[in-house]
Amino acid sequence: MNDDPKNLLPDALVWSGEHLSEIALTALGDGQDKIIPQNALDHAASCESCGAAMGHAAIASMHVGNALRAPIAEVTIERAPVPWLAMIGALVLAIVGSAPSLLEAPRMLVHQMPVVLHGANALLRGLAGGLGPAVNFACAALLILAGAMVARAMPRAWSANKF
Amino acid sequence: MPELPAAPQMPFFSLAAVREEAASLEPVVRAVVAAVLREGRKHPDVDDCTNETLRRALEGAERLRQGEPVRPWLVGIARHVALDSLRAKKRRRNREAEAPPDSTGDVGSLVDKIPDAAPSAGEILSGKQRDTRVREAIERLAPVMRDALVKFHLEGKSYVQIAQEMNVPLGSVATWVTRGRKAIAAEIGRDHAQDHEGKLQ
Ligand SMILES: [Zn+2]
């Protein structure tokens, strides 16, 4: 117990009616018994209501202290390692798998060339003829694109036919 | 937003001093246990939990990290021991509820609301989230309140020392600490309500 009145909380801050004030209970919860007058300490020791409030004040103090002392949480995003081995393996397999069709590519290009040239010629003529035919060609281009996509979606069937 | 300072490292660590301080804190342990159990401080369950807390503290003193203050560490143990006791009561009650109706006991609804498991990963995470929210709430406090709390919790200073350092009356420091804690509790009210054992009913 501290005898210096300057180091004691004044009664006005210690009492709230017949029980201890929140300020006094917080101080007790913080273990600052030395600043509490003796009659208030005696009350805290015998009054169950103030005793429970002091217990809660000690828990609140613990939570705030723990939060302040806790290392600041760093947000780290765990990145999965890049699966280089699997990627290289897949690439090699893809190259080996597509080798037969790559061998076929020049022959297919020659085979398709008249169609491509004819289409390009028609497109140019259509564009020269105004917007109306251009729309037709745009639709045709869209159809070709759709066809290419369908062909791409069925590579095995395409490869089996071999034109 | 001002940065909160880091916790300082204490220069020495004496196991005997830790054990001595823990034993001297029996009254606060008893108050915490009584508050969690919602029983009087002389209740037999409070006696048991208080003794168990002090036993664990004396046995586990070497696990206290260097520089970690003894009081909040002990309060934390007391709270866990009391919560474990409530959980055990709940399990007993559940077992009795499965028995024929005439053999059931009369345990209060408080016990029903206690989680029936050890802290899970989710609970630990929510503890971390709560720490973050408390820190954010502290950073938003008025500077005098924040300074008083930081000096008390991080620098380990008493209210009297803080009053002298800040050149203010002792009552001002006590008021700032109280109001600061209230403001923090209000900000994290949802978490607080979930975790506030004494207000489960
Ligand atoms: Zn009272």
PDB file of N, CA and C and ligand atoms in Angstrom, chain A residues 18-20 43 47 49-50, ligand 1:
ATOM      1  N   GLU A  18     -21.969   2.237  -3.995  1.00  0.00           N
ATOM      2  CA  GLU A  18     -21.360   1.432  -2.930  1.00  0.00           C
ATOM      3  C   GLU A  18     -20.327   0.433  -3.455  1.00  0.00           C
ATOM      4  N   HIS A  19     -20.184   0.387  -4.784  1.00  0.00           N
ATOM      5  CA  HIS A  19     -19.186  -0.527  -5.370  1.00  0.00           C
ATOM      6  C   HIS A  19     -18.015   0.258  -5.950  1.00  0.00           C
ATOM      7  N   LEU A  20     -17.034  -0.479  -6.417  1.00  0.00           N
ATOM      8  CA  LEU A  20     -15.862   0.177  -7.007  1.00  0.00           C
ATOM      9  C   LEU A  20     -16.199   0.670  -8.414  1.00  0.00           C
ATOM     10  N   HIS A  43     -12.836  -3.799   0.122  1.00  0.00           N
ATOM     11  CA  HIS A  43     -14.132  -4.037  -0.521  1.00  0.00           C
ATOM     12  C   HIS A  43     -13.986  -5.046  -1.662  1.00  0.00           C
ATOM     13  N   CYS A  47     -16.361  -8.245  -1.833  1.00  0.00           N
ATOM     14  CA  CYS A  47     -17.565  -8.098  -2.664  1.00  0.00           C
ATOM     15  C   CYS A  47     -17.448  -8.995  -3.909  1.00  0.00           C
ATOM     16  N   SER A  49     -19.414  -9.193  -6.519  1.00  0.00           N
ATOM     17  CA  SER A  49     -19.703  -8.460  -7.755  1.00  0.00           C
ATOM     18  C   SER A  49     -18.440  -7.736  -8.243  1.00  0.00           C
ATOM     19  N   CYS A  50     -17.767  -7.043  -7.337  1.00  0.00           N
ATOM     20  CA  CYS A  50     -16.542  -6.333  -7.718  1.00  0.00           C
ATOM     21  C   CYS A  50     -15.414  -7.324  -8.030  1.00  0.00           C
TER      22      CYS A  50
HETATM   23 ZN    ZN C   1     -18.616  -4.186  -4.790  1.00  0.00          ZN
END
